[in-house]
Coordinates of C-alpha atoms and ligand atoms in Angstrom, one line a residue:
M1 CA 73.4 126.2 77.3
K2 CA 72.5 122.5 77.5
Y3 CA 74.3 120.0 75.3
E4 CA 72.0 119.8 72.3
T5 CA 71.6 123.5 72.0
K6 CA 75.3 124.2 72.3
I7 CA 76.5 121.4 70.0
L8 CA 73.9 122.2 67.3
S9 CA 74.7 125.9 67.4
T10 CA 78.4 125.5 66.6
R11 CA 78.9 126.8 63.1
Y12 CA 81.6 125.9 60.6
P13 CA 83.7 128.8 59.2
R14 CA 81.9 130.7 56.4
P15 CA 81.6 131.7 53.6
D16 CA 80.6 128.5 51.9
A17 CA 80.0 128.8 48.1
Y18 CA 76.5 127.3 48.5
G19 CA 75.6 128.2 52.1
S20 CA 75.4 124.5 53.1
L21 CA 73.6 124.0 56.4
A22 CA 75.7 120.9 57.2
M23 CA 79.5 121.0 57.4
P24 CA 80.7 120.0 53.9
V25 CA 83.0 117.0 53.6
Y26 CA 86.3 118.2 52.1
H27 CA 87.2 114.9 50.6
T28 CA 90.5 116.0 49.2
A29 CA 94.2 115.2 49.9
A30 CA 95.6 118.6 49.1
F31 CA 94.6 122.3 49.1
E32 CA 95.4 124.8 46.4
F33 CA 97.1 128.2 47.1
P34 CA 96.8 131.5 45.3
S35 CA 100.6 132.3 45.5
A36 CA 104.0 130.9 46.5
K37 CA 104.0 133.2 49.5
A38 CA 100.6 131.9 50.8
M39 CA 101.9 128.4 50.3
S40 CA 105.0 129.1 52.3
D41 CA 102.9 130.8 55.1
A42 CA 100.7 127.7 55.4
F43 CA 103.6 125.2 55.5
C44 CA 105.6 127.3 58.1
G45 CA 102.6 127.8 60.4
R46 CA 102.3 131.6 59.7
S47 CA 98.7 131.1 58.5
A48 CA 96.0 128.6 59.5
A49 CA 95.2 127.6 55.9
P50 CA 95.2 123.8 55.4
S51 CA 97.8 122.4 53.0
Y52 CA 97.5 118.6 53.1
S53 CA 94.8 116.3 54.8
R54 CA 97.3 114.2 56.7
I55 CA 98.2 117.3 58.7
A56 CA 94.8 119.1 58.8
N57 CA 91.4 119.0 57.1
P58 CA 88.5 121.4 57.6
T59 CA 85.9 118.7 58.1
V60 CA 88.1 117.1 60.8
S61 CA 88.9 120.5 62.3
H62 CA 85.2 121.2 62.6
L63 CA 84.6 118.0 64.6
E64 CA 87.6 118.9 66.8
E65 CA 86.3 122.4 67.3
R66 CA 82.8 121.3 68.3
V67 CA 84.2 118.9 70.9
R68 CA 86.6 121.6 72.1
Q69 CA 83.8 124.1 72.6
W70 CA 81.6 121.7 74.5
T71 CA 84.4 120.4 76.8
G72 CA 86.2 123.7 77.2
A73 CA 89.5 122.0 76.4
L74 CA 92.7 123.6 75.2
S75 CA 92.8 121.4 72.2
V76 CA 91.2 118.3 70.6
T77 CA 92.8 116.0 68.1
A78 CA 90.6 113.6 66.0
L79 CA 92.3 110.4 65.1
N80 CA 91.5 107.3 63.0
T81 CA 90.7 105.0 65.9
G82 CA 90.4 105.0 69.7
M83 CA 93.6 103.0 69.9
A84 CA 95.4 105.8 67.9
A85 CA 94.2 108.3 70.6
V86 CA 95.5 106.1 73.4
A87 CA 98.8 105.5 71.5
Y88 CA 99.3 109.2 70.8
A89 CA 98.6 110.2 74.4
L90 CA 101.0 107.7 75.8
T91 CA 103.7 108.3 73.2
A92 CA 103.5 112.1 73.6
V93 CA 104.5 111.9 77.3
S94 CA 107.0 109.1 76.9
A95 CA 110.7 108.9 76.5
A96 CA 113.1 105.9 76.8
G97 CA 113.9 105.4 80.5
L98 CA 110.6 106.8 81.8
N99 CA 107.7 104.7 83.1
I100 CA 104.0 104.9 82.9
V101 CA 101.9 103.8 85.9
A102 CA 98.8 102.1 84.4
S103 CA 95.8 100.3 85.5
R104 CA 96.0 96.5 85.2
H105 CA 92.3 96.6 84.2
L106 CA 92.6 98.1 80.7
F107 CA 91.1 97.6 77.3
G108 CA 93.1 94.6 75.8
N109 CA 95.0 96.5 73.2
S110 CA 95.9 99.3 75.6
L111 CA 97.5 96.7 77.8
S112 CA 99.5 95.2 74.9
L113 CA 100.4 98.7 73.7
L114 CA 102.0 99.3 77.1
R115 CA 103.5 95.9 77.6
D116 CA 104.7 95.1 74.0
T117 CA 104.9 98.2 71.8
L118 CA 106.1 100.9 74.3
G119 CA 108.0 98.3 76.3
T120 CA 110.3 97.6 73.3
L121 CA 110.9 101.4 73.0
G122 CA 112.3 101.5 76.5
V123 CA 109.2 102.8 78.3
E124 CA 108.4 100.7 81.3
A125 CA 104.8 99.9 82.2
R126 CA 104.0 99.5 85.9
F127 CA 100.6 98.0 86.5
A128 CA 98.5 98.7 89.6
D129 CA 95.0 98.3 90.9
F130 CA 93.7 101.9 90.4
T131 CA 90.8 101.4 92.9
C132 CA 93.7 101.5 95.4
P133 CA 95.4 105.0 95.1
D134 CA 98.0 104.0 97.7
E135 CA 99.2 101.2 95.4
V136 CA 99.4 103.7 92.5
A137 CA 101.3 106.2 94.7
A138 CA 103.8 103.5 95.7
L139 CA 104.7 102.9 92.0
T140 CA 105.0 106.5 91.0
D141 CA 108.5 108.1 91.1
D142 CA 110.6 110.8 89.5
N143 CA 110.8 108.9 86.2
T144 CA 107.0 108.5 85.9
A145 CA 105.7 110.2 82.7
A146 CA 101.9 109.8 83.4
L147 CA 99.2 107.8 85.2
F148 CA 96.8 106.0 82.8
F149 CA 93.5 104.3 83.6
E150 CA 89.8 103.9 82.5
V151 CA 87.2 105.7 84.5
I152 CA 85.0 102.5 84.5
T153 CA 86.9 99.4 83.5
N154 CA 85.5 97.1 80.9
P155 CA 84.3 94.4 81.4
Q156 CA 85.0 94.3 85.2
L157 CA 83.2 97.7 85.8
L158 CA 85.5 98.8 88.5
V159 CA 85.4 102.5 89.5
A160 CA 88.4 104.4 90.7
D161 CA 88.3 107.5 92.9
I162 CA 89.5 110.0 90.2
R163 CA 90.3 112.9 92.5
A164 CA 92.5 110.7 94.7
L165 CA 94.4 109.6 91.5
A166 CA 94.7 113.2 90.3
A167 CA 96.3 114.1 93.7
V168 CA 98.9 111.4 93.2
A169 CA 99.7 112.5 89.6
H170 CA 99.8 116.2 90.4
S171 CA 102.0 115.8 93.4
H172 CA 104.6 114.5 90.9
G173 CA 103.9 117.1 88.3
V174 CA 102.7 114.6 85.7
P175 CA 99.3 114.3 83.9
L176 CA 96.4 112.0 84.8
I177 CA 95.4 110.5 81.5
A178 CA 92.0 108.8 81.4
D179 CA 90.2 106.7 78.8
T180 CA 86.6 107.8 79.2
T181 CA 85.0 105.9 76.4
I182 CA 82.5 104.2 78.7
V183 CA 80.7 107.5 79.8
P184 CA 80.3 110.3 77.2
F185 CA 81.4 113.9 77.9
T186 CA 77.7 114.9 77.8
V187 CA 77.4 113.6 81.4
F188 CA 80.9 113.2 82.7
H189 CA 83.0 116.3 82.9
A190 CA 86.5 114.9 83.1
R191 CA 88.3 118.1 84.0
D192 CA 86.1 118.7 87.1
F193 CA 87.7 115.5 88.6
G194 CA 91.3 116.4 87.8
I195 CA 91.8 114.6 84.6
D196 CA 94.3 116.4 82.4
I197 CA 94.1 114.4 79.2
E198 CA 91.1 112.5 78.0
V199 CA 91.1 109.8 75.3
V200 CA 87.8 108.6 73.8
S201 CA 87.1 105.8 71.3
S202 CA 84.5 107.8 69.3
T203 CA 83.8 104.5 67.5
K204 CA 81.5 103.9 70.4
Y205 CA 78.9 106.4 71.6
I206 CA 79.8 109.3 69.3
S207 CA 79.7 107.5 66.0
G208 CA 76.6 105.7 67.4
G209 CA 75.6 102.8 65.2
G210 CA 79.1 101.6 64.4
T211 CA 79.3 103.7 61.3
G212 CA 83.0 104.0 61.5
L213 CA 86.1 104.2 63.7
G214 CA 87.5 107.2 65.4
G215 CA 89.4 108.5 68.4
L216 CA 89.5 111.8 70.2
L217 CA 92.4 113.1 72.2
V218 CA 91.4 116.0 74.5
D219 CA 94.1 118.2 76.3
Y220 CA 92.6 120.3 79.0
G221 CA 95.8 122.4 79.3
T222 CA 95.7 121.9 83.1
I223 CA 99.2 120.6 83.6
D224 CA 102.3 122.8 84.1
W225 CA 104.9 120.7 82.3
S226 CA 107.9 122.4 83.9
S227 CA 108.7 119.5 86.2
H228 CA 107.8 116.7 83.8
P229 CA 110.7 114.2 83.3
S230 CA 110.6 114.0 79.5
P231 CA 113.5 115.9 77.8
Q232 CA 111.2 116.4 74.7
M233 CA 108.7 118.2 76.8
Q234 CA 111.3 120.4 78.4
S235 CA 112.8 121.5 75.1
R236 CA 109.3 122.4 73.9
I237 CA 108.5 124.5 76.9
R238 CA 111.2 126.9 75.8
R239 CA 109.3 127.4 72.5
V240 CA 105.6 127.2 73.5
G241 CA 105.4 127.9 77.2
R242 CA 104.5 125.6 80.2
K243 CA 100.9 124.7 79.3
M244 CA 101.3 123.9 75.6
P245 CA 104.0 121.2 75.1
F246 CA 101.6 118.2 75.0
T247 CA 99.3 119.8 72.4
A248 CA 102.3 121.1 70.4
R249 CA 103.9 117.7 70.3
V250 CA 100.7 116.0 69.3
K251 CA 99.7 118.5 66.6
T252 CA 103.1 119.3 65.0
E253 CA 105.1 116.1 65.6
L254 CA 102.9 113.0 66.1
V255 CA 100.1 113.8 63.7
T256 CA 102.5 114.5 60.9
N257 CA 105.0 111.8 61.6
L258 CA 102.7 108.9 62.6
G259 CA 100.0 109.8 60.1
G260 CA 96.8 108.9 62.1
L261 CA 94.6 111.9 61.6
M262 CA 90.9 111.1 61.2
A263 CA 89.6 110.8 57.6
P264 CA 87.1 113.6 56.4
Q265 CA 84.2 111.2 55.8
A266 CA 84.6 109.6 59.3
A267 CA 84.7 113.1 60.8
Y268 CA 81.5 114.0 59.0
M269 CA 79.8 110.8 60.3
E270 CA 81.0 111.6 63.8
T271 CA 79.8 115.2 63.6
L272 CA 76.3 113.8 62.9
G273 CA 76.7 111.5 65.9
L274 CA 77.5 114.4 68.2
D275 CA 74.2 116.0 67.3
T276 CA 72.2 113.2 68.8
L277 CA 74.7 111.9 71.4
D278 CA 73.0 113.0 74.5
I279 CA 69.5 111.8 73.7
R280 CA 70.8 108.4 72.5
F281 CA 72.9 108.0 75.6
R282 CA 70.1 108.8 78.0
R283 CA 67.7 106.4 76.3
Q284 CA 70.3 103.6 76.1
A285 CA 71.5 104.1 79.7
E286 CA 67.9 104.3 81.1
T287 CA 67.1 101.0 79.3
T288 CA 70.4 99.6 80.8
L289 CA 69.5 100.5 84.4
W290 CA 65.9 99.1 84.0
L291 CA 67.3 95.8 82.4
A292 CA 69.9 95.4 85.1
R293 CA 67.2 95.7 87.8
Q294 CA 65.0 93.2 86.0
C295 CA 67.9 90.8 85.6
R296 CA 68.5 90.7 89.3
E297 CA 65.1 89.0 89.7
L298 CA 66.0 86.2 87.3
P299 CA 67.2 83.0 89.2
E300 CA 69.4 81.8 86.3
I301 CA 71.6 84.9 86.7
A302 CA 74.2 84.5 89.6
R303 CA 75.3 88.2 89.5
V304 CA 74.4 91.4 87.7
N305 CA 77.1 94.0 87.5
Y306 CA 76.2 97.7 86.8
T307 CA 77.6 100.5 88.9
G308 CA 74.2 102.3 88.7
L309 CA 72.6 99.6 90.8
E310 CA 72.0 100.8 94.4
D311 CA 73.7 97.7 96.0
N312 CA 76.8 97.8 93.6
A313 CA 80.1 98.0 95.5
F314 CA 80.9 101.2 93.6
S315 CA 77.5 102.8 93.6
E316 CA 78.3 105.8 95.7
L317 CA 81.5 106.7 93.9
S318 CA 79.9 106.0 90.6
L319 CA 76.9 108.3 91.4
R320 CA 79.2 111.1 92.6
Q321 CA 81.4 111.0 89.4
F322 CA 79.1 109.9 86.6
G323 CA 75.6 110.7 87.8
P324 CA 72.7 108.2 88.0
L325 CA 73.3 106.6 84.5
P326 CA 76.9 105.3 84.4
G327 CA 77.0 104.0 80.8
A328 CA 74.9 101.6 78.7
V329 CA 76.8 98.4 79.4
F330 CA 76.3 95.8 82.1
T331 CA 77.4 92.3 82.7
I332 CA 75.7 89.1 84.0
D333 CA 77.4 86.0 85.4
L334 CA 75.8 82.7 84.7
A335 CA 76.5 79.3 86.3
S336 CA 79.3 78.3 84.0
R337 CA 81.2 79.0 80.8
Q338 CA 78.9 76.6 79.0
A339 CA 75.8 78.4 80.3
A340 CA 77.3 81.7 79.0
F341 CA 77.8 80.2 75.6
D342 CA 74.3 78.6 75.5
F343 CA 72.8 82.0 76.5
I344 CA 74.7 83.9 73.8
D345 CA 73.9 81.2 71.1
S346 CA 70.1 81.5 71.9
L347 CA 69.8 85.3 71.6
K348 CA 67.5 86.4 68.8
L349 CA 67.3 90.1 69.1
I350 CA 70.6 91.0 70.8
R351 CA 73.4 90.5 68.3
R352 CA 76.6 88.5 68.8
A353 CA 79.1 91.2 68.2
T354 CA 81.8 93.2 69.9
N355 CA 81.7 97.0 70.1
L356 CA 79.9 99.2 72.6
F357 CA 77.0 101.6 72.3
D358 CA 76.0 100.7 68.9
R359 CA 72.3 101.5 68.3
K360 CA 71.7 97.8 68.4
S361 CA 72.2 95.7 71.5
L362 CA 75.2 93.5 71.5
A363 CA 76.4 90.5 73.5
I364 CA 79.9 89.0 73.9
H365 CA 81.8 86.6 76.2
P366 CA 84.9 88.7 77.0
A367 CA 87.0 85.8 78.4
S368 CA 87.0 83.8 75.1
T369 CA 87.2 86.8 72.7
I370 CA 88.7 90.1 73.7
F371 CA 90.9 88.3 76.3
G372 CA 90.9 85.0 74.4
T373 CA 94.6 85.0 73.6
F374 CA 95.6 85.9 77.2
T375 CA 96.9 83.1 79.4
D376 CA 94.8 81.9 82.3
E377 CA 97.1 83.8 84.6
Q378 CA 96.8 87.1 82.6
R379 CA 93.0 86.7 82.6
R380 CA 93.0 86.2 86.4
E381 CA 95.2 89.3 86.8
A382 CA 92.8 91.3 84.6
S383 CA 89.8 89.9 86.6
V384 CA 88.1 88.6 83.6
D385 CA 85.8 85.6 84.5
D386 CA 84.7 82.7 82.4
T387 CA 81.1 83.0 83.5
T388 CA 80.6 86.7 82.5
V389 CA 78.5 87.9 79.5
R390 CA 78.8 91.6 78.6
L391 CA 75.7 93.3 77.2
S392 CA 75.9 96.6 75.4
I393 CA 72.4 98.1 75.3
G394 CA 71.0 99.8 72.2
L395 CA 67.9 101.7 71.3
E396 CA 65.4 98.8 71.1
D397 CA 62.4 98.7 73.3
C398 CA 63.3 97.6 76.8
H399 CA 60.6 94.9 77.1
D400 CA 61.6 93.3 73.9
L401 CA 65.2 93.1 75.1
L402 CA 64.1 91.6 78.5
E403 CA 62.1 89.0 76.6
D404 CA 65.1 88.0 74.5
I405 CA 67.2 87.7 77.7
K406 CA 64.5 85.6 79.5
N407 CA 64.0 83.3 76.5
S408 CA 67.7 82.8 76.1
L409 CA 68.2 82.0 79.8
A410 CA 65.5 79.3 79.5
S411 CA 67.7 77.4 77.0
T412 CA 70.7 77.3 79.4
Q413 CA 68.9 74.9 81.8
Ligands
PLP501 C1 87.0 100.3 71.9 C2 87.8 100.8 72.9 C3 89.1 101.3 72.6 C4 89.7 101.2 71.3 O1 89.0 102.0 70.3 P1 89.0 101.7 68.8 O2 88.2 102.8 68.2 O3 88.4 100.3 68.5 O4 90.4 101.7 68.3 C5 89.9 101.9 73.7 N1 89.4 101.9 74.9 C6 88.2 101.5 75.2 C7 87.7 101.6 76.7 C8 87.4 100.9 74.3 O5 86.1 100.5 74.6

């Protein structure tokens, strides 16, 4: 089955008192039980009945189940934000004294999560250039808990060879964890490339339109955890077997203790987003490719970066891994920081806002915003240039968008 057919045919558990066609929003904190015994069974995991919405909620479970069926994963956990999904994934594999080998080209908060938050808990972050698998391999050792990277980095748009990274991770018996926010699972099948655990900021494509925040944590169940260095994982293996400890730790320890499960209303909005995800993505990515090609012809633009362009340094690897439409974001480089600011200030249709894959097109100057509090040295290390403008392309007509770009470039002269 193709994406739309399969995702639209996933039903929620019946019976429903009214035969609702859409999944109802169970906007409740607690669930009532017919007996003390039924209550005890739910609390002790002997039945699947929900007890309290911090731990499980049917509307949230329905979103998780739809994603699980489409991706073929072992388990999916829906969290409040994309950062919660990143934090849960990295926390679940960690223990004091272990290290995580991570890309130095990461979403800003993922970088500071590793550097500051996990760092103070005794987990060492080792940063590498993930386009260079040898550099990653050299930093990986017996105390490595996981490898973590983004499949296309933002805003540099660097593409790593995912199978080569999976080989490094698997030779040490540890998972390859990928943030795949930039290309949706409708077109990119993470497991086929050796990714074991996928994290997605569903705030982006899936909510579509910036209707709310959300994160998805997808465990493909592909790792045998028996040689993983975490003592917590080893003690869980005895109870749940060699494939389940990650999911078990997330579902029964982190969700309950850290309290980040997605809210029912957000899960409902994201369920609606899933219905139209593929068609929105294709339209937005086709416009992106067309605009990137048009922008190459404009003399005011020094460089256009989109890995779907034939002459992009990563075009072959990008095509092989993500297909012909690698996302709906591209960057342009102008003559100077001032030119970038002038361009952004002159935009009339494209909005000045952060976020990616909203239905509206958005522009941002990453160096002064997302990376604005970094030192010059840290920005250089993250390869974030002062001349770069990032454009996230929405559902507007492509010619109207091009006209807005051309008119705004005229004001930079
Ligand atoms: C936005 C984003 C995040 C964080 O997601 P939130 O939903 O804002 O918490 C993480 N990774 C990437 C690649 C992102 O673009």
